[in-house]
């Protein structure tokens, strides 16, 4: 069975659980729209939190067959992958004296809970892009993000070159603006269906917004929470924000040696743009059977002890890419 956080909310009766789920949903387009395949069953002897799947790596083509000849043989290629589900989140402590200072909506407990939810959903978004599975002697945690999964794949575009999408360039040269639009459309065509979203940082998405306006493909709608969602030709573009506890964007803007020629050839202000097609046959999340995707534990001030602990947890979860063509990355866009 596949569920979303909206589905998980329907099975919740506790008002606090509803609030926590809504906070995850309205602060993250990705978590609000990502489907979780809740099939991993940790119950029973010898059970594990490992999800195994087959990724379609490359498709095969077709051709005409001249009479009295055979078709040339070719096979679509698949690869076997596994991922271990891990919980993510954090804990906080509140002094019982401070717990009830101020209105309930803004007291210390509510503030710490809100900040922990923000950190957890931001960390999840970070792992979706930059995650690298940590295989150590004493632990296996995390999952490979799209940056790892798409490196060297057929849907990684512009890996050894750079394109200048800065306002100074596109704003003064109509030919280059049209070239940028052509490149963007070519990039989107790499996927095996219409992308569900474009994932980027503020600077990159500002350039996509500019291109969308030039082409007449820019639109704005409201989601269930009354928030504005911007789109390029009907494809929402989503700012993943900054890393948890940092002002550095999840998808970085950095200097790179694009051509690999060594020192002195780096280009400043480069970033990447990701496109994903969400679905159980594309890019989706994984969770445990019958388990709550989001859980919280409030500090218990009914027992002795001055300082009490609270926690927020997402998972155990992971994300998987079932088909290479369900995601793509456009590398080395100069945005500043």
GROMACS .gro file of C-alpha atoms in nm:
model
  336
    1UNK     CA    1   0.000   0.000   0.000
    2UNK     CA    2   0.123   0.350  -0.080
    3UNK     CA    3   0.050   0.643   0.152
    4UNK     CA    4   0.129   1.012   0.177
    5UNK     CA    5   0.144   1.235   0.483
    6UNK     CA    6  -0.209   1.348   0.396
    7UNK     CA    7  -0.320   0.983   0.420
    8UNK     CA    8  -0.134   0.940   0.748
    9UNK     CA    9  -0.321   1.240   0.885
   10UNK     CA   10  -0.656   1.068   0.821
   11UNK     CA   11  -0.558   0.781   1.051
   12UNK     CA   12  -0.462   1.016   1.336
   13UNK     CA   13  -0.704   1.123   1.607
   14UNK     CA   14  -0.467   1.304   1.843
   15UNK     CA   15  -0.473   1.682   1.786
   16UNK     CA   16  -0.099   1.711   1.851
   17UNK     CA   17  -0.019   1.441   1.595
   18UNK     CA   18  -0.235   1.626   1.343
   19UNK     CA   19  -0.047   1.948   1.412
   20UNK     CA   20   0.293   1.785   1.371
   21UNK     CA   21   0.197   1.617   1.042
   22UNK     CA   22   0.055   1.946   0.910
   23UNK     CA   23   0.377   2.126   1.005
   24UNK     CA   24   0.579   1.875   0.802
   25UNK     CA   25   0.339   1.905   0.508
   26UNK     CA   26   0.302   2.280   0.482
   27UNK     CA   27   0.673   2.350   0.529
   28UNK     CA   28   0.788   2.099   0.264
   29UNK     CA   29   0.638   2.053  -0.083
   30UNK     CA   30   0.842   1.736  -0.116
   31UNK     CA   31   0.711   1.571   0.201
   32UNK     CA   32   0.356   1.680   0.121
   33UNK     CA   33   0.365   1.518  -0.225
   34UNK     CA   34   0.602   1.225  -0.183
   35UNK     CA   35   0.441   0.881  -0.182
   36UNK     CA   36   0.571   0.630   0.075
   37UNK     CA   37   0.558   0.259  -0.001
   38UNK     CA   38   0.486   0.115   0.345
   39UNK     CA   39   0.596  -0.242   0.279
   40UNK     CA   40   0.901  -0.299   0.502
   41UNK     CA   41   0.798  -0.523   0.791
   42UNK     CA   42   1.045  -0.528   1.082
   43UNK     CA   43   0.839  -0.777   1.285
   44UNK     CA   44   0.946  -1.137   1.339
   45UNK     CA   45   1.275  -1.313   1.390
   46UNK     CA   46   1.544  -1.227   1.140
   47UNK     CA   47   1.347  -0.938   0.991
   48UNK     CA   48   1.538  -0.632   0.876
   49UNK     CA   49   1.466  -0.274   0.776
   50UNK     CA   50   1.604  -0.333   0.426
   51UNK     CA   51   1.407  -0.254   0.109
   52UNK     CA   52   1.522  -0.427  -0.208
   53UNK     CA   53   1.418  -0.312  -0.554
   54UNK     CA   54   1.510  -0.329  -0.921
   55UNK     CA   55   1.602  -0.008  -1.104
   56UNK     CA   56   1.546   0.023  -1.477
   57UNK     CA   57   1.887   0.152  -1.589
   58UNK     CA   58   1.839   0.169  -1.966
   59UNK     CA   59   1.553   0.096  -2.203
   60UNK     CA   60   1.580  -0.078  -2.537
   61UNK     CA   61   1.468   0.055  -2.870
   62UNK     CA   62   1.278  -0.079  -3.170
   63UNK     CA   63   1.334  -0.078  -3.546
   64UNK     CA   64   1.191  -0.190  -3.877
   65UNK     CA   65   1.280  -0.545  -3.985
   66UNK     CA   66   1.355  -0.601  -4.353
   67UNK     CA   67   1.187  -0.912  -4.494
   68UNK     CA   68   1.383  -1.236  -4.462
   69UNK     CA   69   1.602  -1.092  -4.187
   70UNK     CA   70   1.596  -1.112  -3.809
   71UNK     CA   71   1.571  -0.825  -3.564
   72UNK     CA   72   1.895  -0.713  -3.405
   73UNK     CA   73   1.893  -0.830  -3.044
   74UNK     CA   74   1.913  -0.593  -2.751
   75UNK     CA   75   1.795  -0.597  -2.395
   76UNK     CA   76   1.668  -0.340  -2.151
   77UNK     CA   77   1.898  -0.326  -1.851
   78UNK     CA   78   1.809  -0.347  -1.485
   79UNK     CA   79   2.019  -0.331  -1.170
   80UNK     CA   80   1.946  -0.458  -0.822
   81UNK     CA   81   1.959  -0.213  -0.531
   82UNK     CA   82   1.886  -0.220  -0.159
   83UNK     CA   83   1.838   0.058   0.093
   84UNK     CA   84   1.813   0.047   0.471
   85UNK     CA   85   1.541   0.250   0.638
   86UNK     CA   86   1.657   0.482   0.916
   87UNK     CA   87   1.476   0.719   1.153
   88UNK     CA   88   1.572   1.085   1.152
   89UNK     CA   89   1.483   1.371   1.380
   90UNK     CA   90   1.612   1.512   1.706
   91UNK     CA   91   1.554   1.576   2.074
   92UNK     CA   92   1.524   1.887   2.290
   93UNK     CA   93   1.506   1.966   2.660
   94UNK     CA   94   1.281   2.213   2.841
   95UNK     CA   95   1.292   2.330   3.202
   96UNK     CA   96   0.958   2.284   3.374
   97UNK     CA   97   0.958   2.648   3.488
   98UNK     CA   98   0.995   2.775   3.131
   99UNK     CA   99   0.749   2.526   2.984
  100UNK     CA  100   0.439   2.732   3.063
  101UNK     CA  101   0.578   3.083   3.031
  102UNK     CA  102   0.375   3.276   2.774
  103UNK     CA  103   0.081   3.168   2.557
  104UNK     CA  104   0.051   2.796   2.474
  105UNK     CA  105   0.112   2.860   2.104
  106UNK     CA  106   0.445   3.035   2.166
  107UNK     CA  107   0.580   2.889   2.490
  108UNK     CA  108   0.917   2.717   2.510
  109UNK     CA  109   0.781   2.367   2.444
  110UNK     CA  110   0.593   2.480   2.132
  111UNK     CA  111   0.894   2.678   2.012
  112UNK     CA  112   1.137   2.387   2.053
  113UNK     CA  113   0.893   2.145   1.891
  114UNK     CA  114   0.849   2.376   1.590
  115UNK     CA  115   1.223   2.422   1.549
  116UNK     CA  116   1.282   2.046   1.567
  117UNK     CA  117   1.016   1.981   1.301
  118UNK     CA  118   1.183   2.241   1.079
  119UNK     CA  119   1.525   2.079   1.127
  120UNK     CA  120   1.391   1.727   1.055
  121UNK     CA  121   1.213   1.816   0.731
  122UNK     CA  122   1.515   2.023   0.616
  123UNK     CA  123   1.752   1.737   0.691
  124UNK     CA  124   1.527   1.500   0.494
  125UNK     CA  125   1.534   1.732   0.192
  126UNK     CA  126   1.912   1.754   0.224
  127UNK     CA  127   1.941   1.375   0.219
  128UNK     CA  128   1.712   1.348  -0.085
  129UNK     CA  129   1.973   1.548  -0.278
  130UNK     CA  130   2.306   1.500  -0.101
  131UNK     CA  131   2.263   1.182   0.102
  132UNK     CA  132   2.539   0.923   0.093
  133UNK     CA  133   2.475   0.587   0.254
  134UNK     CA  134   2.699   0.547   0.558
  135UNK     CA  135   2.827   0.189   0.560
  136UNK     CA  136   3.038   0.162   0.872
  137UNK     CA  137   3.144  -0.126   1.090
  138UNK     CA  138   2.893  -0.048   1.363
  139UNK     CA  139   2.604   0.111   1.173
  140UNK     CA  140   2.429   0.146   0.841
  141UNK     CA  141   2.232   0.467   0.816
  142UNK     CA  142   2.095   0.697   0.555
  143UNK     CA  143   2.037   0.654   0.183
  144UNK     CA  144   2.193   0.771  -0.141
  145UNK     CA  145   2.054   1.101  -0.265
  146UNK     CA  146   1.983   1.204  -0.622
  147UNK     CA  147   2.328   1.360  -0.660
  148UNK     CA  148   2.483   1.015  -0.610
  149UNK     CA  149   2.218   0.819  -0.803
  150UNK     CA  150   2.236   1.038  -1.115
  151UNK     CA  151   2.612   1.087  -1.141
  152UNK     CA  152   2.728   0.923  -1.463
  153UNK     CA  153   2.373   0.827  -1.565
  154UNK     CA  154   2.193   0.892  -1.894
  155UNK     CA  155   1.990   1.169  -1.728
  156UNK     CA  156   2.288   1.368  -1.602
  157UNK     CA  157   2.320   1.664  -1.839
  158UNK     CA  158   2.598   1.918  -1.887
  159UNK     CA  159   2.842   1.745  -1.649
  160UNK     CA  160   3.156   1.868  -1.828
  161UNK     CA  161   3.046   2.215  -1.939
  162UNK     CA  162   2.878   2.521  -1.793
  163UNK     CA  163   2.592   2.745  -1.906
  164UNK     CA  164   2.551   3.109  -1.812
  165UNK     CA  165   2.196   3.186  -1.693
  166UNK     CA  166   2.280   3.503  -1.502
  167UNK     CA  167   2.056   3.803  -1.547
  168UNK     CA  168   2.341   4.003  -1.695
  169UNK     CA  169   2.369   3.752  -1.978
  170UNK     CA  170   2.009   3.650  -2.048
  171UNK     CA  171   1.875   4.001  -1.995
  172UNK     CA  172   2.086   4.154  -2.270
  173UNK     CA  173   2.106   3.871  -2.523
  174UNK     CA  174   1.777   3.734  -2.658
  175UNK     CA  175   1.953   3.460  -2.851
  176UNK     CA  176   2.111   3.326  -2.533
  177UNK     CA  177   1.777   3.345  -2.355
  178UNK     CA  178   1.622   3.130  -2.627
  179UNK     CA  179   1.916   2.890  -2.605
  180UNK     CA  180   1.858   2.862  -2.230
  181UNK     CA  181   1.490   2.780  -2.288
  182UNK     CA  182   1.583   2.518  -2.546
  183UNK     CA  183   1.829   2.363  -2.301
  184UNK     CA  184   1.569   2.359  -2.023
  185UNK     CA  185   1.313   2.186  -2.245
  186UNK     CA  186   1.574   1.938  -2.366
  187UNK     CA  187   1.662   1.866  -2.003
  188UNK     CA  188   1.298   1.802  -1.910
  189UNK     CA  189   1.259   1.569  -2.206
  190UNK     CA  190   1.519   1.334  -2.055
  191UNK     CA  191   1.257   1.203  -1.814
  192UNK     CA  192   1.022   0.918  -1.900
  193UNK     CA  193   0.717   1.130  -1.827
  194UNK     CA  194   0.610   1.475  -1.720
  195UNK     CA  195   0.821   1.583  -1.420
  196UNK     CA  196   0.637   1.628  -1.091
  197UNK     CA  197   0.869   1.910  -0.982
  198UNK     CA  198   1.188   2.105  -1.045
  199UNK     CA  199   1.410   2.112  -0.735
  200UNK     CA  200   1.663   2.390  -0.688
  201UNK     CA  201   1.782   2.675  -0.470
  202UNK     CA  202   1.662   3.035  -0.468
  203UNK     CA  203   1.913   3.162  -0.721
  204UNK     CA  204   1.862   2.881  -0.972
  205UNK     CA  205   1.484   2.895  -0.947
  206UNK     CA  206   1.496   3.272  -0.997
  207UNK     CA  207   1.654   3.204  -1.337
  208UNK     CA  208   1.392   2.937  -1.416
  209UNK     CA  209   1.120   3.186  -1.320
  210UNK     CA  210   1.272   3.441  -1.558
  211UNK     CA  211   1.280   3.189  -1.843
  212UNK     CA  212   0.922   3.081  -1.771
  213UNK     CA  213   0.801   3.440  -1.796
  214UNK     CA  214   0.982   3.496  -2.124
  215UNK     CA  215   0.823   3.185  -2.274
  216UNK     CA  216   0.476   3.256  -2.133
  217UNK     CA  217   0.495   2.934  -1.929
  218UNK     CA  218   0.490   3.095  -1.583
  219UNK     CA  219   0.190   3.031  -1.357
  220UNK     CA  220   0.100   3.058  -0.988
  221UNK     CA  221  -0.150   2.851  -0.791
  222UNK     CA  222  -0.237   2.795  -0.426
  223UNK     CA  223  -0.196   2.466  -0.241
  224UNK     CA  224  -0.417   2.325   0.035
  225UNK     CA  225  -0.246   2.551   0.291
  226UNK     CA  226  -0.299   2.871   0.092
  227UNK     CA  227   0.067   2.889  -0.009
  228UNK     CA  228   0.173   3.004  -0.355
  229UNK     CA  229   0.318   2.738  -0.584
  230UNK     CA  230   0.502   2.865  -0.893
  231UNK     CA  231   0.526   2.653  -1.207
  232UNK     CA  232   0.709   2.628  -1.539
  233UNK     CA  233   0.467   2.494  -1.800
  234UNK     CA  234   0.265   2.331  -1.521
  235UNK     CA  235   0.569   2.184  -1.344
  236UNK     CA  236   0.607   2.323  -0.989
  237UNK     CA  237   0.951   2.450  -0.900
  238UNK     CA  238   1.046   2.390  -0.539
  239UNK     CA  239   1.308   2.571  -0.335
  240UNK     CA  240   1.453   2.311  -0.098
  241UNK     CA  241   1.594   2.586   0.124
  242UNK     CA  242   1.903   2.578   0.344
  243UNK     CA  243   2.067   2.294   0.531
  244UNK     CA  244   1.950   2.234   0.888
  245UNK     CA  245   2.118   2.478   1.127
  246UNK     CA  246   2.290   2.660   0.842
  247UNK     CA  247   2.248   2.936   0.586
  248UNK     CA  248   2.406   2.726   0.309
  249UNK     CA  249   2.157   2.607   0.045
  250UNK     CA  250   2.089   2.233   0.019
  251UNK     CA  251   2.173   2.251  -0.351
  252UNK     CA  252   2.494   2.455  -0.332
  253UNK     CA  253   2.617   2.748  -0.537
  254UNK     CA  254   2.992   2.693  -0.564
  255UNK     CA  255   3.312   2.717  -0.766
  256UNK     CA  256   3.388   2.414  -0.984
  257UNK     CA  257   3.656   2.288  -1.218
  258UNK     CA  258   3.407   2.185  -1.485
  259UNK     CA  259   3.645   2.056  -1.752
  260UNK     CA  260   3.881   1.885  -1.507
  261UNK     CA  261   4.181   2.073  -1.647
  262UNK     CA  262   4.323   2.155  -1.304
  263UNK     CA  263   4.392   2.478  -1.111
  264UNK     CA  264   4.314   2.808  -1.275
  265UNK     CA  265   4.009   2.685  -1.465
  266UNK     CA  266   3.742   2.701  -1.196
  267UNK     CA  267   3.416   2.886  -1.258
  268UNK     CA  268   3.234   3.065  -0.977
  269UNK     CA  269   2.862   3.069  -0.906
  270UNK     CA  270   2.766   2.726  -1.046
  271UNK     CA  271   2.468   2.523  -0.928
  272UNK     CA  272   2.245   2.231  -1.035
  273UNK     CA  273   1.876   2.188  -1.117
  274UNK     CA  274   1.695   1.859  -1.050
  275UNK     CA  275   1.376   1.724  -1.205
  276UNK     CA  276   1.183   1.432  -1.054
  277UNK     CA  277   0.880   1.226  -1.147
  278UNK     CA  278   0.715   1.106  -0.829
  279UNK     CA  279   0.545   0.765  -0.823
  280UNK     CA  280   0.594   0.404  -0.717
  281UNK     CA  281   0.750   0.333  -1.057
  282UNK     CA  282   0.967   0.646  -1.037
  283UNK     CA  283   1.098   0.832  -0.733
  284UNK     CA  284   0.926   0.760  -0.402
  285UNK     CA  285   0.972   0.709  -0.031
  286UNK     CA  286   0.972   0.387   0.171
  287UNK     CA  287   0.837   0.334   0.522
  288UNK     CA  288   0.749   0.046   0.755
  289UNK     CA  289   0.426  -0.154   0.741
  290UNK     CA  290   0.159  -0.001   0.960
  291UNK     CA  291   0.408   0.236   1.117
  292UNK     CA  292   0.355   0.605   1.174
  293UNK     CA  293   0.570   0.811   0.936
  294UNK     CA  294   0.582   1.104   1.179
  295UNK     CA  295   0.597   1.067   1.558
  296UNK     CA  296   0.647   1.304   1.849
  297UNK     CA  297   0.703   1.277   2.223
  298UNK     CA  298   0.629   1.580   2.439
  299UNK     CA  299   0.818   1.646   2.764
  300UNK     CA  300   0.640   1.481   3.058
  301UNK     CA  301   0.618   1.734   3.340
  302UNK     CA  302   0.398   1.511   3.559
  303UNK     CA  303   0.699   1.328   3.707
  304UNK     CA  304   0.989   1.449   3.919
  305UNK     CA  305   1.283   1.617   3.751
  306UNK     CA  306   1.336   1.979   3.652
  307UNK     CA  307   1.442   1.929   3.289
  308UNK     CA  308   1.237   1.710   3.057
  309UNK     CA  309   1.308   1.572   2.713
  310UNK     CA  310   1.099   1.586   2.396
  311UNK     CA  311   1.157   1.431   2.054
  312UNK     CA  312   1.037   1.450   1.694
  313UNK     CA  313   1.101   1.164   1.452
  314UNK     CA  314   1.038   1.098   1.085
  315UNK     CA  315   1.058   0.736   0.989
  316UNK     CA  316   1.219   0.495   0.962
  317UNK     CA  317   1.224   0.611   0.601
  318UNK     CA  318   1.432   0.611   0.286
  319UNK     CA  319   1.387   0.719  -0.076
  320UNK     CA  320   1.442   0.510  -0.388
  321UNK     CA  321   1.474   0.577  -0.760
  322UNK     CA  322   1.300   0.292  -0.945
  323UNK     CA  323   1.392   0.416  -1.293
  324UNK     CA  324   1.693   0.625  -1.389
  325UNK     CA  325   1.472   0.828  -1.624
  326UNK     CA  326   1.238   0.922  -1.340
  327UNK     CA  327   1.491   1.187  -1.232
  328UNK     CA  328   1.745   1.409  -1.404
  329UNK     CA  329   1.999   1.675  -1.314
  330UNK     CA  330   2.118   1.974  -1.517
  331UNK     CA  331   2.469   2.052  -1.392
  332UNK     CA  332   2.683   2.363  -1.380
  333UNK     CA  333   2.434   2.644  -1.429
  334UNK     CA  334   2.601   2.979  -1.363
  335UNK     CA  335   2.351   3.172  -1.153
  336UNK     CA  336   2.568   3.450  -1.008
   0.00000   0.00000   0.00000
